[in-house]
Tab-separated table of C-alpha atoms and ligand atoms in Angstrom:
chain	number	residue	atom	x	y	z
Q	1	MET	CA	198.058	137.606	299.325
Q	2	THR	CA	198.951	140.567	301.427
Q	3	ALA	CA	196.178	142.890	302.614
Q	4	PRO	CA	195.504	146.272	301.005
Q	5	PRO	CA	197.049	149.175	302.904
Q	6	LYS	CA	194.766	150.646	305.567
Q	7	LYS	CA	194.540	154.526	305.077
Q	8	LEU	CA	195.715	156.965	307.633
Q	9	PHE	CA	194.456	160.731	307.664
Q	10	VAL	CA	196.574	162.922	310.130
Q	11	LYS	CA	195.374	166.498	311.124
Q	12	THR	CA	197.950	168.406	313.038
Q	13	TYR	CA	197.303	171.410	315.332
Q	14	GLY	CA	199.717	173.393	317.535
Q	15	CYS	CA	203.241	173.748	317.763
Q	16	GLN	CA	206.308	172.349	315.261
Q	17	MET	CA	206.683	169.631	317.696
Q	18	ASN	CA	203.362	168.180	316.888
Q	19	VAL	CA	204.218	168.423	313.080
Q	20	TYR	CA	207.454	166.481	313.950
Q	21	ASP	CA	205.455	164.250	316.017
Q	22	SER	CA	202.863	163.491	313.297
Q	23	GLU	CA	205.598	162.336	310.896
Q	24	ARG	CA	206.982	160.026	313.680
Q	25	MET	CA	203.671	158.515	314.160
Q	26	THR	CA	203.019	158.360	310.319
Q	27	GLY	CA	206.288	156.459	310.556
Q	28	ALA	CA	205.369	154.211	313.207
Q	29	LEU	CA	201.860	153.315	311.639
Q	30	ALA	CA	203.647	152.715	308.208
Q	31	ALA	CA	205.446	149.799	309.820
Q	32	GLU	CA	201.839	148.355	310.743
Q	33	GLY	CA	200.466	148.805	306.925
Q	34	TYR	CA	199.218	152.381	307.207
Q	35	GLU	CA	199.599	154.488	304.088
Q	36	VAL	CA	199.018	158.325	304.464
Q	37	THR	CA	195.723	159.830	302.484
Q	38	GLU	CA	195.092	163.518	302.078
Q	39	GLU	CA	191.296	162.717	302.207
Q	40	ALA	CA	189.619	161.977	305.541
Q	41	ALA	CA	186.561	160.522	303.685
Q	42	SER	CA	188.875	157.759	302.373
Q	43	ALA	CA	190.582	157.040	305.694
Q	44	ASP	CA	190.343	153.768	307.868
Q	45	LEU	CA	192.043	155.792	310.691
Q	46	ILE	CA	191.793	159.625	311.579
Q	47	LEU	CA	194.250	160.773	313.916
Q	48	LEU	CA	193.944	164.446	315.164
Q	49	ASN	CA	197.242	165.528	316.598
Q	50	THR	CA	196.041	168.469	319.109
Q	51	CYS	CA	196.955	171.652	320.940
Q	52	HIS	CA	195.784	172.568	324.492
Q	53	ILE	CA	197.827	175.661	324.746
Q	54	ARG	CA	194.783	178.089	324.902
Q	55	GLU	CA	191.091	177.480	325.070
Q	56	LYS	CA	190.219	177.997	321.676
Q	57	ALA	CA	192.931	175.672	320.467
Q	58	ALA	CA	191.350	172.746	322.733
Q	59	GLU	CA	187.753	173.748	321.628
Q	60	LYS	CA	188.570	173.349	317.987
Q	61	VAL	CA	189.501	169.683	318.396
Q	62	TYR	CA	185.915	169.183	319.845
Q	63	SER	CA	184.327	170.860	317.115
Q	64	GLU	CA	186.547	168.883	314.431
Q	65	LEU	CA	185.453	165.822	316.110
Q	66	GLY	CA	181.743	166.690	315.832
Q	67	ARG	CA	182.420	167.392	312.054
Q	68	LEU	CA	183.717	163.613	311.808
Q	69	LYS	CA	180.184	162.197	312.661
Q	70	PRO	CA	178.910	161.592	309.175
Q	71	LEU	CA	182.281	159.707	307.959
Q	72	LYS	CA	181.780	157.445	311.053
Q	73	ALA	CA	178.110	156.837	310.101
Q	74	ALA	CA	179.044	156.200	306.381
Q	75	ASN	CA	181.877	153.741	307.461
Q	76	PRO	CA	181.515	151.781	311.018
Q	77	ASP	CA	185.177	150.670	310.423
Q	78	LEU	CA	186.550	154.093	310.792
Q	79	LYS	CA	188.458	154.610	313.640
Q	80	ILE	CA	189.104	157.884	315.031
Q	81	GLY	CA	192.039	159.011	317.253
Q	82	VAL	CA	193.172	161.920	319.318
Q	83	ALA	CA	196.993	162.625	320.080
Q	84	GLY	CA	198.797	165.241	321.305
Q	85	CYS	CA	198.226	167.799	324.369
Q	86	VAL	CA	194.309	167.517	324.541
Q	87	ALA	CA	194.733	163.757	324.727
Q	88	GLN	CA	197.162	164.263	327.576
Q	89	ALA	CA	195.138	166.703	329.227
Q	90	GLU	CA	191.879	165.282	328.982
Q	91	GLY	CA	192.420	161.593	328.623
Q	92	ALA	CA	189.393	159.330	328.740
Q	93	GLU	CA	187.065	162.550	329.253
Q	94	ILE	CA	187.409	163.003	325.507
Q	95	ILE	CA	185.521	159.847	324.861
Q	96	ARG	CA	183.099	160.818	327.458
Q	97	ARG	CA	182.528	164.002	325.719
Q	98	GLN	CA	182.732	162.606	322.322
Q	99	PRO	CA	181.925	158.812	322.233
Q	100	LEU	CA	182.835	158.397	318.520
Q	101	VAL	CA	186.461	158.544	319.805
Q	102	ASP	CA	188.243	155.044	319.673
Q	103	LEU	CA	191.815	156.053	320.583
Q	104	VAL	CA	193.330	158.473	322.861
Q	105	VAL	CA	197.271	158.824	323.080
Q	106	GLY	CA	199.322	161.032	324.856
Q	107	PRO	CA	202.550	162.572	323.678
Q	108	GLN	CA	204.859	160.439	325.619
Q	109	ALA	CA	203.159	157.138	324.635
Q	110	TYR	CA	203.546	157.353	320.694
Q	111	HIS	CA	205.677	154.390	320.321
Q	112	ARG	CA	202.856	152.425	321.859
Q	113	LEU	CA	200.597	153.254	318.816
Q	114	PRO	CA	201.126	150.154	316.986
Q	115	ALA	CA	199.943	148.121	319.834
Q	116	MET	CA	196.883	150.300	320.286
Q	117	THR	CA	195.873	150.037	316.830
Q	118	ALA	CA	195.871	146.249	317.259
Q	119	ALA	CA	193.577	146.508	320.172
Q	120	LEU	CA	191.234	148.970	317.792
Q	121	ALA	CA	191.151	145.805	315.154
Q	122	GLU	CA	189.580	143.699	317.917
Q	123	GLY	CA	186.991	146.148	318.318
Q	124	ARG	CA	188.352	147.535	321.776
Q	125	ARG	CA	189.221	151.214	322.568
Q	126	ALA	CA	192.629	152.119	323.617
Q	127	ILE	CA	193.727	154.756	325.861
Q	128	ASP	CA	197.363	155.725	326.924
Q	129	THR	CA	198.197	159.022	328.610
Q	130	GLU	CA	201.160	157.664	330.890
Q	131	PHE	CA	204.566	158.954	331.210
Q	132	PRO	CA	206.487	155.547	330.348
Q	133	VAL	CA	210.123	155.049	331.787
Q	134	GLU	CA	211.275	153.901	328.310
Q	135	ASP	CA	211.897	156.846	325.920
Q	136	LYS	CA	209.722	156.549	322.820
Q	137	SER	CA	212.315	158.106	320.803
Q	138	ASP	CA	214.225	154.679	321.220
Q	139	HIS	CA	211.407	153.093	319.963
Q	140	LEU	CA	209.902	155.195	317.268
Q	141	PRO	CA	211.287	154.568	313.542
Q	142	PRO	CA	212.322	157.794	311.831
Q	143	ALA	CA	209.952	160.285	310.623
Q	144	ARG	CA	208.014	159.595	307.500
Q	145	GLY	CA	205.558	162.006	305.680
Q	146	PRO	CA	205.594	164.564	302.945
Q	147	ASN	CA	207.883	166.739	304.930
Q	148	ALA	CA	210.425	164.088	306.110
Q	149	ARG	CA	210.785	162.713	302.747
Q	150	ARG	CA	210.941	165.796	300.156
Q	151	ALA	CA	211.392	169.094	301.903
Q	152	PRO	CA	215.068	170.346	302.203
Q	153	ALA	CA	213.994	171.697	305.837
Q	154	ALA	CA	213.260	169.394	308.508
Q	155	PHE	CA	212.582	169.459	312.092
Q	156	LEU	CA	214.406	167.362	314.841
Q	157	THR	CA	213.289	167.252	318.194
Q	158	VAL	CA	216.281	167.206	320.822
Q	159	GLN	CA	214.529	167.958	323.774
Q	160	GLU	CA	210.970	167.589	325.084
Q	161	GLY	CA	208.877	168.779	328.053
Q	162	CYS	CA	209.259	171.952	330.337
Q	163	ASP	CA	210.258	172.303	334.270
Q	164	LYS	CA	209.720	176.035	334.100
Q	165	PHE	CA	206.073	176.230	335.086
Q	166	CYS	CA	205.050	179.628	333.811
Q	167	ALA	CA	201.759	180.252	335.857
Q	168	PHE	CA	199.918	180.325	332.640
Q	169	CYS	CA	201.212	177.222	330.838
Q	170	VAL	CA	199.898	173.919	330.429
Q	171	VAL	CA	202.901	172.288	328.486
Q	172	PRO	CA	204.717	171.367	331.716
Q	173	TYR	CA	201.728	169.022	332.584
Q	174	THR	CA	200.703	167.902	328.749
Q	175	ARG	CA	204.587	167.380	327.883
Q	176	GLY	CA	205.860	166.369	331.274
Q	177	ALA	CA	209.294	166.912	332.766
Q	178	GLU	CA	212.353	168.192	330.415
Q	179	VAL	CA	213.973	165.374	329.006
Q	180	SER	CA	216.880	165.698	326.509
Q	181	ARG	CA	217.607	163.092	324.085
Q	182	PRO	CA	221.179	161.512	323.776
Q	183	ALA	CA	223.413	163.547	321.621
Q	184	ALA	CA	224.651	160.301	319.583
Q	185	ARG	CA	220.897	159.887	318.619
Q	186	ILE	CA	220.399	163.394	317.526
Q	187	LEU	CA	223.460	163.291	315.307
Q	188	ALA	CA	222.664	159.995	313.695
Q	189	GLU	CA	219.020	161.352	312.813
Q	190	ALA	CA	220.648	164.313	311.507
Q	191	GLU	CA	222.917	162.513	309.252
Q	192	ASP	CA	220.038	160.467	307.988
Q	193	LEU	CA	218.111	163.450	307.163
Q	194	VAL	CA	221.037	164.915	305.223
Q	195	GLU	CA	221.368	161.828	303.294
Q	196	ARG	CA	217.939	162.151	302.284
Q	197	GLY	CA	218.592	165.604	301.084
Q	198	VAL	CA	217.712	167.898	303.907
Q	199	VAL	CA	219.729	170.967	304.049
Q	200	GLU	CA	217.844	172.985	307.029
Q	201	ILE	CA	217.579	171.456	310.332
Q	202	THR	CA	215.515	173.217	313.007
Q	203	LEU	CA	216.310	171.597	316.482
Q	204	LEU	CA	212.968	171.626	318.425
Q	205	GLY	CA	211.957	171.635	322.234
Q	206	GLN	CA	209.863	173.225	324.330
Q	207	ASN	CA	212.785	174.415	326.198
Q	208	VAL	CA	215.384	173.751	323.474
Q	209	ASN	CA	218.162	175.909	324.989
Q	210	ALA	CA	218.024	174.014	328.206
Q	211	TYR	CA	219.260	170.914	326.129
Q	212	ARG	CA	221.856	168.984	328.533
Q	213	ALA	CA	222.591	165.409	327.852
Q	214	GLY	CA	225.947	164.447	329.845
Q	215	ASP	CA	228.387	167.018	328.753
Q	216	TRP	CA	226.460	168.081	325.905
Q	217	THR	CA	224.682	171.598	325.686
Q	218	LEU	CA	222.638	172.863	322.983
Q	219	ALA	CA	225.750	175.139	321.906
Q	220	ARG	CA	228.085	172.167	321.734
Q	221	LEU	CA	225.199	170.230	319.751
Q	222	ILE	CA	225.044	173.220	317.209
Q	223	ARG	CA	228.700	173.192	316.750
Q	224	ARG	CA	228.883	169.475	316.047
Q	225	LEU	CA	226.094	169.585	313.504
Q	226	ALA	CA	227.766	172.307	311.825
Q	227	LYS	CA	230.487	169.936	310.870
Q	228	ILE	CA	228.010	167.527	309.022
Q	229	ASP	CA	228.853	168.179	305.137
Q	230	GLY	CA	225.883	168.916	303.250
Q	231	LEU	CA	223.987	170.441	306.339
Q	232	GLN	CA	223.897	174.174	305.523
Q	233	ARG	CA	221.667	175.835	307.851
Q	234	ILE	CA	220.711	175.416	311.609
Q	235	ARG	CA	218.073	176.867	313.614
Q	236	PHE	CA	216.417	176.156	316.889
Q	237	THR	CA	213.221	176.814	318.911
Q	238	THR	CA	211.786	177.498	321.304
Q	239	SER	CA	214.025	179.130	324.161
Q	240	HIS	CA	213.721	180.729	327.277
Q	241	PRO	CA	215.669	183.747	328.340
Q	242	ASN	CA	217.238	182.049	331.595
Q	243	ASP	CA	218.948	179.503	329.410
Q	244	MET	CA	220.371	181.755	326.988
Q	245	ASP	CA	224.029	180.970	328.259
Q	246	ASP	CA	227.174	182.803	326.942
Q	247	ASP	CA	228.121	179.900	324.907
Q	248	LEU	CA	225.196	179.686	323.086
Q	249	ILE	CA	225.125	183.314	322.468
Q	250	ASP	CA	228.776	183.003	321.312
Q	251	ALA	CA	227.866	180.390	318.767
Q	252	HIS	CA	225.726	183.093	316.877
Q	253	GLY	CA	228.780	184.893	316.339
Q	254	THR	CA	230.914	182.059	315.540
Q	255	VAL	CA	228.920	179.332	314.002
Q	256	GLU	CA	228.324	180.398	310.189
Q	257	LYS	CA	225.447	177.635	309.667
Q	258	LEU	CA	223.556	179.062	312.637
Q	259	MET	CA	220.975	181.415	311.117
Q	260	PRO	CA	220.716	184.918	312.324
Q	261	TYR	CA	217.290	184.606	313.692
Q	262	LEU	CA	216.095	183.838	317.235
Q	263	HIS	CA	212.583	183.412	318.705
Q	264	LEU	CA	212.707	184.319	322.042
Q	265	PRO	CA	209.662	184.755	324.156
Q	266	VAL	CA	209.183	187.185	327.068
Q	267	GLN	CA	205.571	187.338	327.470
Q	268	SER	CA	205.480	190.784	329.084
Q	269	GLY	CA	207.547	193.917	329.698
Q	270	SER	CA	206.478	194.280	333.434
Q	271	ASP	CA	208.655	193.244	335.894
Q	272	ARG	CA	205.515	192.899	338.436
Q	273	VAL	CA	203.697	190.812	335.634
Q	274	LEU	CA	206.874	188.524	335.002
Q	275	ALA	CA	207.099	187.705	338.527
Q	276	ALA	CA	203.517	186.947	338.750
Q	277	MET	CA	203.941	184.687	335.424
Q	278	ASN	CA	207.018	182.999	337.549
Q	279	ARG	CA	209.257	183.579	334.347
Q	280	LYS	CA	212.235	184.189	336.934
Q	281	HIS	CA	213.599	187.091	334.958
Q	282	THR	CA	213.246	190.724	334.642
Q	283	ALA	CA	212.556	192.910	331.173
Q	284	GLU	CA	216.166	194.419	331.722
Q	285	ALA	CA	217.621	191.008	331.923
Q	286	TYR	CA	215.900	190.166	328.417
Q	287	HIS	CA	217.399	193.275	327.038
Q	288	GLN	CA	220.911	192.367	328.172
Q	289	ILE	CA	220.646	188.960	326.764
Q	290	LEU	CA	219.565	190.506	323.251
Q	291	GLY	CA	222.456	193.026	323.534
Q	292	ARG	CA	225.108	190.428	323.963
Q	293	LEU	CA	223.512	188.419	321.106
Q	294	ARG	CA	223.312	191.833	318.663
Q	295	ALA	CA	227.067	192.440	319.536
Q	296	VAL	CA	228.106	189.177	318.407
Q	297	ARG	CA	225.782	189.040	315.462
Q	298	PRO	CA	224.529	192.664	314.590
Q	299	ASP	CA	221.976	191.584	311.988
Q	300	ILE	CA	220.138	188.843	314.011
Q	301	ALA	CA	216.404	189.025	313.601
Q	302	LEU	CA	214.248	188.950	316.776
Q	303	SER	CA	210.924	187.050	317.484
Q	304	GLY	CA	208.804	186.920	320.549
Q	305	ASP	CA	205.710	185.735	322.118
Q	306	PHE	CA	203.569	187.715	324.009
Q	307	ILE	CA	200.491	187.416	326.616
Q	308	VAL	CA	198.128	190.579	327.158
Q	309	GLY	CA	195.504	190.774	330.147
Q	310	PHE	CA	197.545	188.259	332.517
Q	311	PRO	CA	195.643	188.274	335.597
Q	312	GLY	CA	196.530	191.349	337.531
Q	313	GLU	CA	197.849	193.376	334.301
Q	314	THR	CA	197.267	196.868	334.607
Q	315	GLU	CA	197.358	199.658	331.871
Q	316	GLU	CA	200.829	200.507	333.341
Q	317	ASP	CA	201.975	197.168	333.194
Q	318	PHE	CA	200.944	196.871	329.480
Q	319	ALA	CA	202.602	200.135	328.706
Q	320	ALA	CA	205.778	198.578	329.787
Q	321	THR	CA	205.037	195.568	327.276
Q	322	LEU	CA	204.720	198.167	324.585
Q	323	ALA	CA	207.932	199.956	325.704
Q	324	LEU	CA	209.860	196.828	325.699
Q	325	CYS	CA	208.788	196.144	322.126
Q	326	ARG	CA	209.685	199.597	320.917
Q	327	ARG	CA	213.064	199.025	322.344
Q	328	VAL	CA	213.705	195.580	320.907
Q	329	GLY	CA	212.144	196.254	317.520
Q	330	TYR	CA	210.843	192.692	316.551
Q	331	ALA	CA	211.493	191.211	313.146
Q	332	GLN	CA	208.296	189.043	313.634
Q	333	ALA	CA	206.337	188.132	316.730
Q	334	TYR	CA	203.300	186.115	318.159
Q	335	SER	CA	200.918	187.940	320.677
Q	336	PHE	CA	197.628	186.439	322.554
Q	337	LYS	CA	195.052	187.051	325.055
Q	338	TYR	CA	195.463	185.379	328.004
Q	339	SER	CA	193.593	182.440	327.909
Q	340	SER	CA	192.818	180.766	331.590
Q	341	ARG	CA	193.966	176.775	331.592
Q	342	PRO	CA	192.572	174.298	334.183
Q	343	GLY	CA	194.915	173.271	336.478
Q	344	THR	CA	197.680	175.995	335.841
Q	345	PRO	CA	198.487	178.216	338.920
Q	346	ALA	CA	196.912	181.458	337.437
Q	347	ALA	CA	193.748	179.908	336.783
Q	348	GLY	CA	192.057	180.787	339.873
Q	349	ARG	CA	193.202	184.643	339.788
Q	350	GLU	CA	191.296	187.518	338.954
Q	351	ALA	CA	190.635	188.050	335.165
Q	352	VAL	CA	191.197	191.067	333.281
Q	353	PRO	CA	187.905	191.986	331.604
Q	354	GLU	CA	187.582	190.632	327.899
Q	355	ASP	CA	187.117	194.118	326.377
Q	356	VAL	CA	190.447	195.153	328.016
Q	357	LYS	CA	192.155	192.348	326.596
Q	358	SER	CA	190.914	192.808	323.196
Q	359	GLU	CA	191.972	196.287	323.070
Q	360	ARG	CA	195.412	195.852	324.575
Q	361	LEU	CA	195.930	193.111	322.222
Q	362	GLN	CA	194.960	195.298	319.197
Q	363	ARG	CA	197.260	198.016	320.368
Q	364	LEU	CA	200.177	195.584	320.828
Q	365	GLN	CA	199.738	193.878	317.360
Q	366	THR	CA	199.546	197.291	315.824
Q	367	LEU	CA	202.955	198.154	317.000
Q	368	LEU	CA	204.254	194.749	316.380
Q	369	SER	CA	203.119	194.764	312.785
Q	370	ALA	CA	204.289	198.106	311.933
Q	371	GLN	CA	207.848	196.688	313.206
Q	372	GLN	CA	207.352	193.359	311.076
Q	373	THR	CA	206.359	195.492	308.143
Q	374	ALA	CA	209.473	197.712	308.512
Q	375	PHE	CA	211.761	194.855	308.797
Q	376	GLN	CA	210.314	193.476	305.745
Q	377	GLN	CA	210.795	196.808	303.865
Q	378	ARG	CA	214.526	197.060	304.603
Q	379	GLN	CA	215.091	193.812	302.759
Q	380	ILE	CA	214.293	195.557	299.549
Q	381	GLY	CA	217.226	195.807	297.311
Q	382	ARG	CA	219.218	193.379	299.250
Q	383	VAL	CA	220.529	190.041	297.856
Q	384	LEU	CA	219.795	187.265	300.160
Q	385	PRO	CA	220.504	183.450	300.415
Q	386	VAL	CA	217.299	181.692	300.146
Q	387	LEU	CA	216.708	177.971	300.320
Q	388	LEU	CA	214.110	177.355	297.718
Q	389	GLU	CA	211.480	174.712	299.515
Q	390	LYS	CA	208.808	174.207	297.381
Q	391	PRO	CA	206.410	175.445	294.468
Q	392	GLY	CA	205.009	178.959	295.122
Q	393	ARG	CA	201.580	180.383	294.846
Q	394	GLU	CA	201.991	181.227	290.910
Q	395	PRO	CA	203.009	178.752	287.917
Q	396	GLY	CA	206.615	179.100	287.669
Q	397	GLN	CA	207.535	180.316	291.217
Q	398	LEU	CA	209.070	178.687	294.059
Q	399	VAL	CA	208.929	179.751	297.508
Q	400	GLY	CA	211.697	179.569	300.060
Q	401	ARG	CA	213.021	181.025	303.264
Q	402	SER	CA	215.712	183.790	303.794
Q	403	PRO	CA	218.162	183.608	306.485
Q	404	TYR	CA	215.745	185.328	308.678
Q	405	LEU	CA	213.187	182.771	308.125
Q	406	GLN	CA	211.092	185.373	305.778
Q	407	ALA	CA	209.138	183.414	303.057
Q	408	VAL	CA	210.566	184.727	299.698
Q	409	HIS	CA	208.816	184.003	296.231
Q	410	CYS	CA	210.696	183.967	293.102
Q	411	ALA	CA	210.449	182.716	289.373
Q	412	ALA	CA	212.719	179.909	289.334
Q	413	PRO	CA	213.028	176.305	287.925
Q	414	PRO	CA	211.709	173.456	290.243
Q	415	GLY	CA	215.220	171.811	289.799
Q	416	LEU	CA	216.372	174.391	292.175
Q	417	ILE	CA	214.514	173.166	295.179
Q	418	GLY	CA	216.492	172.161	297.769
Q	419	GLN	CA	219.111	174.753	296.652
Q	420	ILE	CA	220.603	177.979	298.514
Q	421	VAL	CA	220.405	180.523	295.741
Q	422	PRO	CA	221.309	184.544	295.760
Q	423	VAL	CA	217.937	186.272	295.285
Q	424	GLU	CA	217.521	190.123	294.925
Q	425	ILE	CA	214.495	191.228	297.116
Q	426	VAL	CA	212.109	193.493	294.893
Q	427	ASP	CA	209.235	193.752	296.855
Q	428	ALA	CA	207.991	193.241	300.282
Q	429	GLY	CA	204.371	192.285	301.874
Q	430	PRO	CA	203.703	191.896	305.539
Q	431	ASN	CA	204.195	188.262	305.733
Q	432	SER	CA	206.577	187.610	302.496
Q	433	LEU	CA	208.832	188.991	300.001
Q	434	ALA	CA	209.154	188.835	296.317
Q	435	GLY	CA	212.541	188.569	294.625
Q	436	ARG	CA	214.268	187.594	291.552
Q	437	LEU	CA	217.131	185.113	291.082
Q	438	HIS	CA	220.269	187.165	291.064
T	1	SAH	N1	207.994	176.831	325.399
T	1	SAH	C1	207.513	178.030	324.597
T	1	SAH	C2	206.247	178.051	323.987
T	1	SAH	C3	205.233	177.728	324.913
T	1	SAH	S1	203.487	177.913	324.264
T	1	SAH	C4	207.941	178.972	325.792
T	1	SAH	O1	208.450	179.108	326.660
T	1	SAH	O2	207.897	180.064	325.123
T	1	SAH	C5	203.980	179.117	323.122
T	1	SAH	C6	203.168	180.405	323.513
T	1	SAH	O3	201.962	180.516	323.922
T	1	SAH	C7	203.935	180.992	324.702
T	1	SAH	O4	205.009	181.540	324.702
T	1	SAH	C8	202.748	182.027	325.307
T	1	SAH	O5	203.230	183.180	324.794
T	1	SAH	C9	201.696	181.495	324.665
T	1	SAH	N2	200.629	180.811	325.862
T	1	SAH	C10	201.011	179.864	326.680
T	1	SAH	N3	200.096	179.629	327.442
T	1	SAH	C11	199.078	180.691	327.119
T	1	SAH	C12	197.770	180.947	327.962
T	1	SAH	N4	197.335	180.413	328.887
T	1	SAH	N5	197.106	182.042	327.221
T	1	SAH	C13	197.589	182.755	326.079
T	1	SAH	N6	198.653	182.279	325.763
T	1	SAH	C14	199.296	181.480	326.134
T	2	SF4	FE1	205.282	177.059	329.003
T	2	SF4	FE2	206.890	178.724	330.360
T	2	SF4	FE3	207.620	176.100	329.677
T	2	SF4	FE4	207.219	177.820	327.716
T	2	SF4	S1	208.880	177.988	329.593
T	2	SF4	S2	206.586	175.740	327.952
T	2	SF4	S3	205.756	179.010	328.436
T	2	SF4	S4	205.969	176.621	331.159
T	3	F3S	FE1	199.990	172.963	322.006
T	3	F3S	FE2	201.366	170.965	323.250
T	3	F3S	FE3	202.535	172.277	321.593
T	3	F3S	S1	199.899	172.405	324.202
T	3	F3S	S2	201.818	174.344	321.790
T	3	F3S	S3	200.955	171.380	320.957
T	3	F3S	S4	203.338	171.422	323.342
């Protein structure tokens, strides 16, 4: 008789790569007899896939661990694991701070999870935050999970890690050096996804446009992926301005399947702050890139990331950020208060007072949300091709994505999930559009 399946509950924080990694871990653990549950209370193993990017993100993990205490008291056999960037950054410290944790695994060691759970079964704790020489992607089975199996849109990691060392950022330490996966593996994974019904692939990397494997660049990879029958949409994220080369810009004008949307973080509009952040580009260089993109793809929607209150940021510097935003006109953007991260170069620098940061963030967000609203409003009356992804908020509704990555709700039969259909946009909210099948 085979043992009943063990139950695995995974909670994912942070970026899209963590979403992808959670699916890969679920796949690796499925081979060990773990089945996914949506209820933490019925789990044999709870895995938190964590983010360390800002202080609040890391603290959230510790409060979540605290909340798991009663579950562990009710079920002494329950195992609790911490994966992701907090695991990498804090390692064994997590267990010192929260002794109910049984397993700590860093992002480069996920292929070793099966062996680690075997140790747990023997009543031992398991910690692995190494950067092994072998490539985990060679040793992990394909992604499994609700996303991987059913959704028509999927993530695919092509590159991981970062060599840029922006002065504020933990990613080069938590994800390690830039590593690009071989093109052949990516193409095989893409073909497999398409066979399983995926029609849109988002290529992921912390510095995705720095992708380089032999003669393969991101632009070449996109052109090759575009030849896969059945794959209809390609996106990629996140890019760095300094790796936005001519060929990749050109792809935006020539590859029809490449969607007219680009997330290109700039962080600040002040050259002084950009230099202090070690971004190695100016505000003008950023505008030049966007100008070239708009020349080849006039309707491209732009998105960005901003940090306010970086150490040393003056009112004048901040005004330059507002000016940059006004000149660009973003369709969407993320903005954050600077959060000091231990071990990063900026950690010791003199902080901007909290109230100043809050006030600047509010001004920036007011501007960015006005731009977003304007962009949303401009879609009213247009007919957009929408990839219908899943049931919407209301019965009889489906929700999908426009080429510009906007959520679009419309009345449609469930049979249309996975199809790209023309939708006339009739209304626009700040975060989603409403439409009807055209
Ligand atoms: N590789 C990507 C994403 C990095 S993390 C890039 O280069 O843009 C996503 C965003 O979090 C960053 O773009 C930045 O805006 C923000 N961020 C990173 N570290 C931060 C910090 N210490 N404080 C506040 N925001 C931060
Ligand atoms: Fe962090 Fe900068 Fe690397 Fe992006 S480019 S991951 S912000 S160090
Ligand atoms: Fe967070 Fe790590 Fe992603 S710090 S943003 S989970 S790379």
